[in-house]
XYZ file of C-alpha atoms in Angstrom:
591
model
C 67.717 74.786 100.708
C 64.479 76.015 101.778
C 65.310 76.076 105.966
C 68.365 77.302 105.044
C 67.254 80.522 103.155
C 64.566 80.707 106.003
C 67.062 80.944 108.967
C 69.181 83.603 106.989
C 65.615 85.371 106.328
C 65.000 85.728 109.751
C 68.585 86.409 110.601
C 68.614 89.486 108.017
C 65.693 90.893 109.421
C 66.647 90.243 112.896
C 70.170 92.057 112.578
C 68.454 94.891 110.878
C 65.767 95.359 113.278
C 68.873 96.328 116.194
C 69.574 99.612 116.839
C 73.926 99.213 116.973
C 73.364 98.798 113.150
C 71.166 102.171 112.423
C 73.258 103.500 114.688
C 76.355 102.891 113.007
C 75.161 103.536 109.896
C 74.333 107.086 110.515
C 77.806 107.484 112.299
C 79.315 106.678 109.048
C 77.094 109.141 107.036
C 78.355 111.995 109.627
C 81.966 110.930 109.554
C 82.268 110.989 105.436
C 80.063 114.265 105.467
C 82.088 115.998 108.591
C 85.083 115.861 106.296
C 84.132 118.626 104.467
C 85.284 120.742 107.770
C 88.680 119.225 107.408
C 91.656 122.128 106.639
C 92.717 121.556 102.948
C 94.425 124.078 100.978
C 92.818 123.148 97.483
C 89.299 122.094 96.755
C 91.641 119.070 95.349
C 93.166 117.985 98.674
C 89.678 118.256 100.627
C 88.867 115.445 97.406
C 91.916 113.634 98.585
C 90.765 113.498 102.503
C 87.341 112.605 101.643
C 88.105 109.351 99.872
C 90.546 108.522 102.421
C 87.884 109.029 104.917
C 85.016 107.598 103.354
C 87.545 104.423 102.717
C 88.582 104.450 106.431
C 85.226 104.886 108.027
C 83.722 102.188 106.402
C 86.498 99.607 107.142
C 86.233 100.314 110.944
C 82.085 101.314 111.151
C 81.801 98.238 109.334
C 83.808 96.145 111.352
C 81.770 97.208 114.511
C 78.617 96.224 112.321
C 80.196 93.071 112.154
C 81.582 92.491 115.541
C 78.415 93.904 117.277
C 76.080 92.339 115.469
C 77.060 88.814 114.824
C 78.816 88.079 118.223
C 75.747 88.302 119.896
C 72.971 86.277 117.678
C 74.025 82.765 118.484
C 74.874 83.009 122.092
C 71.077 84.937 122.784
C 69.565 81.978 120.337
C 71.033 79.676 122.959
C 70.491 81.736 126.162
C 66.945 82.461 125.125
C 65.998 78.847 124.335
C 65.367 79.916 121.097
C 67.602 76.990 119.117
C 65.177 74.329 120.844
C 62.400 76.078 118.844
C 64.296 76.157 115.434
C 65.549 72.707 116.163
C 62.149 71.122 116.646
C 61.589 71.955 113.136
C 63.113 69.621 110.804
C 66.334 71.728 110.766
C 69.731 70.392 110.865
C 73.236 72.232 112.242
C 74.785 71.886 109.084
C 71.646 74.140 107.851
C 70.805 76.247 111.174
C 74.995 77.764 111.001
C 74.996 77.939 107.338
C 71.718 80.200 107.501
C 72.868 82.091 109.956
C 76.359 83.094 108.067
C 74.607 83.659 104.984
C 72.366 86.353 106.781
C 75.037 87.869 108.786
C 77.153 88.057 104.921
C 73.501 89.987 104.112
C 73.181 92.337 106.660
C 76.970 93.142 105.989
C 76.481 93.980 102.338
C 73.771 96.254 103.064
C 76.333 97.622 105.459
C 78.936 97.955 102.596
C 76.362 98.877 99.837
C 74.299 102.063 101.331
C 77.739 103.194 103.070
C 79.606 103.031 99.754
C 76.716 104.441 97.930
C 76.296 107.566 99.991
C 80.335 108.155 100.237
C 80.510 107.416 96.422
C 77.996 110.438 95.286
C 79.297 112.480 98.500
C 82.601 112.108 96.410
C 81.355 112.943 92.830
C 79.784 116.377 94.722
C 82.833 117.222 96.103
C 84.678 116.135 92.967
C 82.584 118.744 91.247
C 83.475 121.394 93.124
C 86.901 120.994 93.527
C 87.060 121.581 89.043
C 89.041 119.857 87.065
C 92.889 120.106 88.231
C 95.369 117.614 87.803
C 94.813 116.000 91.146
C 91.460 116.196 91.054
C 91.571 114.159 87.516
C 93.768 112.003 88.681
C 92.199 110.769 91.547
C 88.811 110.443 89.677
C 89.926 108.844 85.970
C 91.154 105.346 87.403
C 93.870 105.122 84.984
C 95.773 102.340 85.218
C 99.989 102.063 84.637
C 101.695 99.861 82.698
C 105.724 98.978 83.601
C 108.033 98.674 81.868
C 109.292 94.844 80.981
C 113.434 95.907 81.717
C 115.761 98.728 82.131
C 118.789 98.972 80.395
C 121.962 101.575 81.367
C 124.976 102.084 79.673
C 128.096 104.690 79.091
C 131.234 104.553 77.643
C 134.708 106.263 78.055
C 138.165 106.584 77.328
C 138.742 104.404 80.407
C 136.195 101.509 79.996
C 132.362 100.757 79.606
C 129.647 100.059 81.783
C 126.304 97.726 80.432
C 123.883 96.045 82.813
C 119.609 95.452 82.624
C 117.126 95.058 84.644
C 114.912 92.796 84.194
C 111.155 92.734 85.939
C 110.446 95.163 88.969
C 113.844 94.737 90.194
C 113.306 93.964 93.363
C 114.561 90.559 92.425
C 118.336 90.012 92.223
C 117.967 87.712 89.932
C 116.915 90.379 87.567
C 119.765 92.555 87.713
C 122.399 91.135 84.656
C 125.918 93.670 84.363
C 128.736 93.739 82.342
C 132.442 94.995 82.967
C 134.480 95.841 79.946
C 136.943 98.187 78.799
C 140.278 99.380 80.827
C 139.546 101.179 83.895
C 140.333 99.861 87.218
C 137.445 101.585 88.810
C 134.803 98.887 86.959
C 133.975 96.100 89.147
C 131.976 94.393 90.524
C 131.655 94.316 94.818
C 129.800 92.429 97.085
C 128.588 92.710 100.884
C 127.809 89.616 102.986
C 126.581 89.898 106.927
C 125.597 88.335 109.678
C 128.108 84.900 108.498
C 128.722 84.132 112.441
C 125.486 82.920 112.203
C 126.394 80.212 109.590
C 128.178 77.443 109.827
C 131.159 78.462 107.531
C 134.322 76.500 108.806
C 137.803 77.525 109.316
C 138.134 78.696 106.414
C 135.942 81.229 104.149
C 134.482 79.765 101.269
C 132.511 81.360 98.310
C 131.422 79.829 95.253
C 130.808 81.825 91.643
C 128.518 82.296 88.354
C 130.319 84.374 85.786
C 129.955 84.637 82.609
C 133.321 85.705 80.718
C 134.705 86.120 77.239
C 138.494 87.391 75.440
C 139.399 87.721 72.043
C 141.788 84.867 71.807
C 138.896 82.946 73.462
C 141.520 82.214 76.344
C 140.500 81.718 79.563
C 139.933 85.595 81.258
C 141.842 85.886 85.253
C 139.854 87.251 87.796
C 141.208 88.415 90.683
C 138.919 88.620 94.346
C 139.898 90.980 96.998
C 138.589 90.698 100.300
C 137.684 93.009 103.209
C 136.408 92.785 106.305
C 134.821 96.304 106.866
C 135.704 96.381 110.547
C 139.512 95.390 111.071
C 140.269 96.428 107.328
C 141.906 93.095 106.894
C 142.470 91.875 103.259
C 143.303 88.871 101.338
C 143.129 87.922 97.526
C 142.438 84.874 95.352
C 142.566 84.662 91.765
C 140.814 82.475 89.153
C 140.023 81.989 85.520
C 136.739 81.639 83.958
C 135.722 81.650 80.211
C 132.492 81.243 78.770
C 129.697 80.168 81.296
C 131.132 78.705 84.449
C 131.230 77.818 88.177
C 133.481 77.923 90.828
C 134.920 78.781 93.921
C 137.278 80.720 96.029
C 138.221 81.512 99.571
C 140.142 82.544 101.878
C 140.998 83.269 106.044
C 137.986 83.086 108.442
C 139.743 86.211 109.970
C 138.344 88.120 106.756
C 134.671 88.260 108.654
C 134.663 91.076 110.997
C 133.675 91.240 114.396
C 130.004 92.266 113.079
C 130.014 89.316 110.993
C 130.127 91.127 107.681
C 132.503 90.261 105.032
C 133.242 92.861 101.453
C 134.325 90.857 97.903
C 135.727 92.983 94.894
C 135.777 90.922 91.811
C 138.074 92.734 89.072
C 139.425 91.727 85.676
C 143.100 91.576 85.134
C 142.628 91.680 80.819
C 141.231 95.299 79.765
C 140.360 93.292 76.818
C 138.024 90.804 78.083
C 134.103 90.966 79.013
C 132.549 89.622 82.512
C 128.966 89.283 83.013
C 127.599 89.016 86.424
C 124.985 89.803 88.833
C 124.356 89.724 92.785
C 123.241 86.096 92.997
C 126.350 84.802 91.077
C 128.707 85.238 94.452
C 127.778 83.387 97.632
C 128.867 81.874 100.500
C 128.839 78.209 101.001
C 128.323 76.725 104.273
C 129.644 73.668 105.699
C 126.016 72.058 105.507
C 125.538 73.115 102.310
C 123.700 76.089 101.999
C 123.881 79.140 100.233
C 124.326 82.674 101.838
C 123.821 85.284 99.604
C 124.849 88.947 99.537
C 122.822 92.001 101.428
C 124.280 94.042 99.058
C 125.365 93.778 95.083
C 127.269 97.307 93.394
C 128.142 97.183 89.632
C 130.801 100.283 89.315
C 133.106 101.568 91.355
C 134.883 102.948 94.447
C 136.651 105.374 92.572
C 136.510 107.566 89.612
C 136.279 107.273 87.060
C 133.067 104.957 87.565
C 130.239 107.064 85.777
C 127.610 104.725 86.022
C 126.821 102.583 89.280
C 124.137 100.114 89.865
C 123.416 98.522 93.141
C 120.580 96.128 94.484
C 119.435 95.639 98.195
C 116.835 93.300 99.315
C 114.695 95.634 100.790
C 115.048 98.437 97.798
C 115.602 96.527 94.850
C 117.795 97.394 92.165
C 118.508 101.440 91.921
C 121.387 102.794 88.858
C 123.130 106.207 89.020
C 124.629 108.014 86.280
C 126.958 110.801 86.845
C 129.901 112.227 85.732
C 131.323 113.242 81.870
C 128.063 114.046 79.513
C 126.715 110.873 78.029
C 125.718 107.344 79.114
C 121.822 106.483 78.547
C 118.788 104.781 80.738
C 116.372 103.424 78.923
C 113.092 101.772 79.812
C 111.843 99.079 77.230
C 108.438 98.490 76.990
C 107.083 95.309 75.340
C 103.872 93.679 74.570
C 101.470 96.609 75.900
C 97.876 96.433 74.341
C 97.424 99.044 72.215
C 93.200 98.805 72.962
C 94.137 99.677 76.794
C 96.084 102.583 75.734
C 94.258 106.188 74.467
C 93.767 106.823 71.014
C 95.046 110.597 70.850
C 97.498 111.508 73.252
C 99.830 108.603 75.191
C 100.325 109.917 79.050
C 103.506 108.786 80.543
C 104.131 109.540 84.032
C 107.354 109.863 85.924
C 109.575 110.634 88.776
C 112.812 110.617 88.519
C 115.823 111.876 91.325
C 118.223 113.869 89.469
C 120.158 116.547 89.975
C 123.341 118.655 89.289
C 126.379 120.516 90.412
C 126.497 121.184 94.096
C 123.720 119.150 94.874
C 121.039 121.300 92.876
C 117.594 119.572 93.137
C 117.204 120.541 89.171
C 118.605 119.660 85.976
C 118.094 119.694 82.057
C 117.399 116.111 80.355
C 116.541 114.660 77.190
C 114.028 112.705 76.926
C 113.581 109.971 73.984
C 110.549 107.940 73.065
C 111.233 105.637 69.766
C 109.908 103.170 68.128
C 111.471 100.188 68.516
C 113.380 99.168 65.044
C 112.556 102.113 63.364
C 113.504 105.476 62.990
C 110.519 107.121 64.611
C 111.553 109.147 67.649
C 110.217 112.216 69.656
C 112.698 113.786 71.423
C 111.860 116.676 74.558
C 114.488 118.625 77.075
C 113.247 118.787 80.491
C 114.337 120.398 83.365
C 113.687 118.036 85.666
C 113.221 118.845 89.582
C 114.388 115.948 91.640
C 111.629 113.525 92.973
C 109.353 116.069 91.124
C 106.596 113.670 89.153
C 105.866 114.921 85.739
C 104.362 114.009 82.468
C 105.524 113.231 78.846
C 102.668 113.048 76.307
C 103.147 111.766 73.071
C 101.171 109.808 69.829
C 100.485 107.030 69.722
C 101.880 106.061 66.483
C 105.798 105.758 68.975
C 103.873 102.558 69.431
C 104.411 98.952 67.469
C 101.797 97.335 66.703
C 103.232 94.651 68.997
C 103.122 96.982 71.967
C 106.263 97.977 72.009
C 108.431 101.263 72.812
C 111.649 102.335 74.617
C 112.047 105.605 76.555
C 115.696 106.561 76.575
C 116.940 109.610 79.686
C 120.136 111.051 78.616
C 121.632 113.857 80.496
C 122.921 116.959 79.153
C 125.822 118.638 81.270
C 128.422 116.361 82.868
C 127.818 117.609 86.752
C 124.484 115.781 86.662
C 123.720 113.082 87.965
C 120.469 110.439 87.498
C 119.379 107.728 89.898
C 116.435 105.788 88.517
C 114.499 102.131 89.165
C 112.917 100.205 87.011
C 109.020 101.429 88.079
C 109.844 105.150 87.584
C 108.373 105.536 84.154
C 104.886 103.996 82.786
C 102.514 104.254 80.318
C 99.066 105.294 81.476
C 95.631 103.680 80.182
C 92.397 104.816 79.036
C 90.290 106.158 82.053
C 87.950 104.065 83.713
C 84.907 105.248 85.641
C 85.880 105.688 89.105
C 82.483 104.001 90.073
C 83.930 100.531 88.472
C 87.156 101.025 90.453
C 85.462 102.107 93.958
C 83.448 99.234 93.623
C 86.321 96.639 93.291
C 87.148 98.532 96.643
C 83.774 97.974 97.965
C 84.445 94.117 97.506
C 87.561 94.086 98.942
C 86.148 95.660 101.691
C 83.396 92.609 102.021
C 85.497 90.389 101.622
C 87.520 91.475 104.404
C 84.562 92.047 107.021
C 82.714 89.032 105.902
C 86.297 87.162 107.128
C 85.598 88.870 110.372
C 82.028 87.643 110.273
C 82.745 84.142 109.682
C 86.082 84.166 112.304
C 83.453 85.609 114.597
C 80.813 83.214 114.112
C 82.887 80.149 115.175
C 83.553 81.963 118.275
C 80.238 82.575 119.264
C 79.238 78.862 119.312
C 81.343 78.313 122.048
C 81.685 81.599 123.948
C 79.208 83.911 125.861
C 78.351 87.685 123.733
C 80.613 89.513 125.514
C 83.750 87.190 124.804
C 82.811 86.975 121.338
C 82.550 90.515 120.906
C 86.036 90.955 122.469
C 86.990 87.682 120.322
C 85.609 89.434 116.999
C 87.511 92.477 117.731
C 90.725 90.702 118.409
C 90.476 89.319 115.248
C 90.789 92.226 113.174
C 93.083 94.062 114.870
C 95.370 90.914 114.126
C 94.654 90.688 110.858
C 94.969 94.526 110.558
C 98.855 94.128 112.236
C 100.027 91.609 109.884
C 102.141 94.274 107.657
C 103.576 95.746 111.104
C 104.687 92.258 112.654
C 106.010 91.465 109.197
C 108.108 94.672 109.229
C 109.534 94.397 113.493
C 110.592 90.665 112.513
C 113.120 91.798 110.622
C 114.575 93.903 113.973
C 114.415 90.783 115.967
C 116.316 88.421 113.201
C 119.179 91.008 113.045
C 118.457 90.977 116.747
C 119.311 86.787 117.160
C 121.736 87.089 114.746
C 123.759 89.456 116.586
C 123.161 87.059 120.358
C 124.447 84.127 117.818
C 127.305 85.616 117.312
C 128.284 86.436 120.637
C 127.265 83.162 122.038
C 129.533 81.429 119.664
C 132.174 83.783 121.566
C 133.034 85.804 118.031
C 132.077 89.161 118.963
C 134.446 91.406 121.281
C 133.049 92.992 124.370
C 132.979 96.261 122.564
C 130.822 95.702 119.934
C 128.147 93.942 122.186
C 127.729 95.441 125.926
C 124.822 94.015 128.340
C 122.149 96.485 129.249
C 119.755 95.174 132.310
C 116.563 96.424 130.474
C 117.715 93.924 127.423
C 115.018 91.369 126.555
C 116.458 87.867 126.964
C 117.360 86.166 123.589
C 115.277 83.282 125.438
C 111.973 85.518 125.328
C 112.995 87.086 121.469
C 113.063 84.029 120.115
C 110.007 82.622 121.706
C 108.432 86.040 120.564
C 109.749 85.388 117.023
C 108.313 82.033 116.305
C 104.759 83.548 117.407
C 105.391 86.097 115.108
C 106.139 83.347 112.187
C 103.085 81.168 113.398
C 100.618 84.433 113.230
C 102.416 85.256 109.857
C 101.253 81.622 108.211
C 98.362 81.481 109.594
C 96.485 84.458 110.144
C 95.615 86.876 106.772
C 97.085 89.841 105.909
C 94.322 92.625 105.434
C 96.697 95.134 104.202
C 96.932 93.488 100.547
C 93.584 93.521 100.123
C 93.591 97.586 101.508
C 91.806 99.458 98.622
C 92.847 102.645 99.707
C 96.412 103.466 98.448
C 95.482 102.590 94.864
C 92.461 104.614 94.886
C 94.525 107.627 96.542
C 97.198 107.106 93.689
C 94.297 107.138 91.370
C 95.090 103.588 90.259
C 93.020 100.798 89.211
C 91.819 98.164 91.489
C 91.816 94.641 89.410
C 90.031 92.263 89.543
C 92.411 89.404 90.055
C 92.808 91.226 93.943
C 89.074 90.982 94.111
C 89.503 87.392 93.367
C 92.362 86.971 95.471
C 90.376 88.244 98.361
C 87.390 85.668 97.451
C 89.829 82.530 97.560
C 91.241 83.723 100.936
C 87.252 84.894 102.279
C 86.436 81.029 100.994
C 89.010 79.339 102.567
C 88.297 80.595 105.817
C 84.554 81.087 105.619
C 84.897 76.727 104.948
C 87.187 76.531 108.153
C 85.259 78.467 110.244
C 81.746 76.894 109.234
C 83.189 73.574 110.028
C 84.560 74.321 112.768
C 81.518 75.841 113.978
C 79.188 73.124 112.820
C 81.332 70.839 115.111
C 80.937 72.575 117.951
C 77.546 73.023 117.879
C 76.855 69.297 116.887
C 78.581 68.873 120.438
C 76.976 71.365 122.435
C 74.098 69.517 124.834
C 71.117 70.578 122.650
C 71.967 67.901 120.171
């Protein structure tokens, strides 16, 4: 190991020695200290910019650091004749690359470490004069949030009741469990399916079921499925019968998709006696090669009053439940297996923000508020007015507590014109402060982790291009890994895109709904431009989940299962890219 910690020696001192790295260096100092100037209306918002600033500027400062400095090393070793003098010493590639990546990884944590430093007391200074408001603590305590486990709904009526939970985040649809029950006509459960043109689904529609059902009698319960296609307004209907847990299927006229490829199912129950249980993976559409197609869109309620409580779930937004109409029906959040040493010893903090409102569309209304004990009698109850999207706090002992972790937080609304729509990750229980030197160091290694990527990327460029393409080649690589979130986000637009050319190709979509416009991209050059898009999204990381900064501006904690995430990712390709490098090198004409 000895010429190996001798080549980063001289490496470390050779990168430090160049003026692009003092340079830098004071750059960043001037950037996090020029923020001060910024226009803030509260000593706590010039706190906010600051962080968000010191955060930034060392992500991009650094990554020049890292571009500009190890793009250049190898190729002027080589240019310079200089590797002929290391390699007449009884050094070896395998050692000569690794010493040279272990330096660069040096110089780069100085980088990290005296930026970080100076922007972390920087912070405390301004933290101290911007006093001791609520955003100001917040952004400095480093509390962390704990969700809830599931979120429960329920109300009940002369006309019928409404149960579901969600369990988990519920972005999941798997999560989301409901129940129809009771008389009304106006409980259901609805589906929306699009883009079938694009699927092989026959001549003839065909969707296959999960329910869960139960009667009194224990007979079988009838189910009856209406469908719509939301264009022509076409309808059709199927019935079945279902009891206990069971599978099945219905269908009905291809002429029920629309011209858009989109395709509505109501599922209702014909005995006001009966139960159904269901959810929005229990209804899908079955293709002629055997795949499943499942909804973009699950409701559990109504299209018409009275439907008091309705609870849908999109892909993209997960699972959000309104309340409205007559006074009653509950949400609650249930809370299970917290530990009680995380949590504070006086005074429990529970934030939230929840979107209510009341008659004609005021952005205000009065709740109750419930925290109990779960199996006990022990409640604290509060009545808030609560402003819609406002965040706010409930504080209460700890004692609401189990001494299995567990509590429920119950939102019941007080006047019948308001209304509640709530998710699963609106309410949590806050932790003990941590030092917010802990937490911005977890962001100081994500940061590493991410530039010593660059590093290493840029390395095994530089043993087969000149300095100037690897400095271009360095650069490229960030940005790239920088854009992941963005290409992730447009390849959505294109899929809807192909879908939509799919369906016109296959000659189902009328001239109206489709016209040619001689500026449109060719489907030919979309889908080409797509399957880069998958290729860069499997192969190239994604810096923005290892981004420190919108926990730190939340005034989260960073764990330190990210930090480890972001080592396994830095290790996989730090092992690619010195192999890769080592290879090349062992080929270049020096050996």
């Amino acid at each position: 190991m000895g010429p190996v910690f001798g080549v980063m020696r001289l490496t470390f001192l050779e990168c430090r020695r160049k003026r692009a790295f003092l340079v830098l260096f004071c750059v960043v100092f001037a950037f996090v200290a020029g923020s001060i100037l910024l226009p803030a209306t509260k000593p706590s918002d010039r706190l906010y910019l600051v962080i968000a600033w010191a955060l930034r500027a060392i992500g991009f400062f650094g990554m020049l650091v890292t571009v500009f400095v190890t793009a250049v090393s190898i190729p002027d070793d080589i240019e310079d004749r200089r590797v002929f003098t290391l390699r007449a010493k009884p050094l070896n590639t395998l050692q000569w690359c690794g010493g040279k990546m272990l330096g660069f990884a040096a110089v780069i944590a100085l980088f990290v470490a005296a930026s970080g430093a100076i922007s972390l007391a920087y912070i405390r200074l301004v933290a101290v004069v911007a006093g001791t408001d609520e955003t100001t603590s917040r952004l400095i305590a480093a509390r962390g949030r704990v969700a809830p486990v599931a979120m429960s709904y329920a109300t009940s009526d002369a006309h019928g009741t409404s149960w579901g939970v969600v369990e988990g985040d519920g972005l999941d649809g798997a999560g989301l469990r409901c129940r129809l029950a009771g008389e009304s006509r106006s409980h259901q459960f609805f589906w929306q399916f699009g883009f079938l043109f694009s699927y092989p689904v026959g001549d003839t529609l065909r969707l296959g079921y999960r329910f869960k059902a139960a009667s009194p009698d224990n007979k079988p319960v009838t189910l009856q499925f209406r469908f719509v296609a939301p264009e022509t307004k076409l309808e059709a209907r199927d019935v079945a019968e279902v009891l206990g847990e069971a599978t099945g299927s219905v269908s009905c006229r291809r002429e029920l998709i629309d011209p858009n490829g989109a395709t509505q199912v109501y599922v209702r129950r014909t005995d006001s006696a009966s139960t159904l249980e269901g959810g929005p993976l229990d209804l899908w559409v079955e293709t002629t090669d055997g795949r499943r197609v499942t909804a973009l869109q699950f409701q559990h309620g109504g299209d018409q009053e009275p439907a008091y409580v309705v609870a849908s779930w999109t892909p993209e937004r997960g699972t959000l439940v309104r309340l409205h109409g007559p006074e009653g029906g509950s949400l609650t959040w249930h809370f299970r297996g917290m530990d009680r040493s995380e949590l504070p010893g006086r005074e429990l903090d529970i934030p939230f923000r929840l979107r209510v409102g009341g008659r004609g569309y005021a952005a205000y209304t009065d709740a109750l508020l419930e925290v109990r004990r779960p199996g006990s009698d022990d409640v604290e109850r509060e009545i808030r007015r609560l402003k819609y999207g406002v965040p706010g706090t409930l504080q209460v002992r700890p004692g609401l507590v189990s001494p299995d972790g567990d509590c429920d937080i119950t939102l019941r609304r007080r006047y019948p014109n308001s209304y509640a729509e709530v998710q699963v990750g609106d309410v949590a229980f806050l932790t003990r402060p941590r030092l917010f030197e802990v937490n911005f160091i977890k962001a100081l290694c994500l940061m590493y982790c991410q530039l010593t990527l660059v590093m290493t990327v840029t390395v095994m460029g530089s043993t087969c291009l000149s300095a100037p393409v690897s400095l271009f080649w360095g650069g490229f690589s960030w940005l790239c890994a920088s854009m992941m979130a963005f290409l992730r986000e447009a390849q959505s637009t294109v899929e809807a895109t192909l879908r939509h050319a799919a369906a016109e190709t296959a000659g189902v979509l009328p001239t109206a709904v489709h016209s040619h416009d001689p500026t449109e991209i060719p489907t030919w050059m979309l889908q080409f431009s797509q399957n880069v898009v998958d290729l860069l999204l499997r192969i190239v990381p994604d810096f923005d989940r290892f981004d420190p900064a919108p926990a730190l501006l939340k005034g989260s904690i960073l764990t330190w299962s990210q930090v480890g995430a972001a080592v396994e990712l830095l290790a996989l390709w730090a092992g690619i890219s010195f192999v890769v490098g080592c290879l090349i090198l062992w080929r270049r004409e020096f050996n």
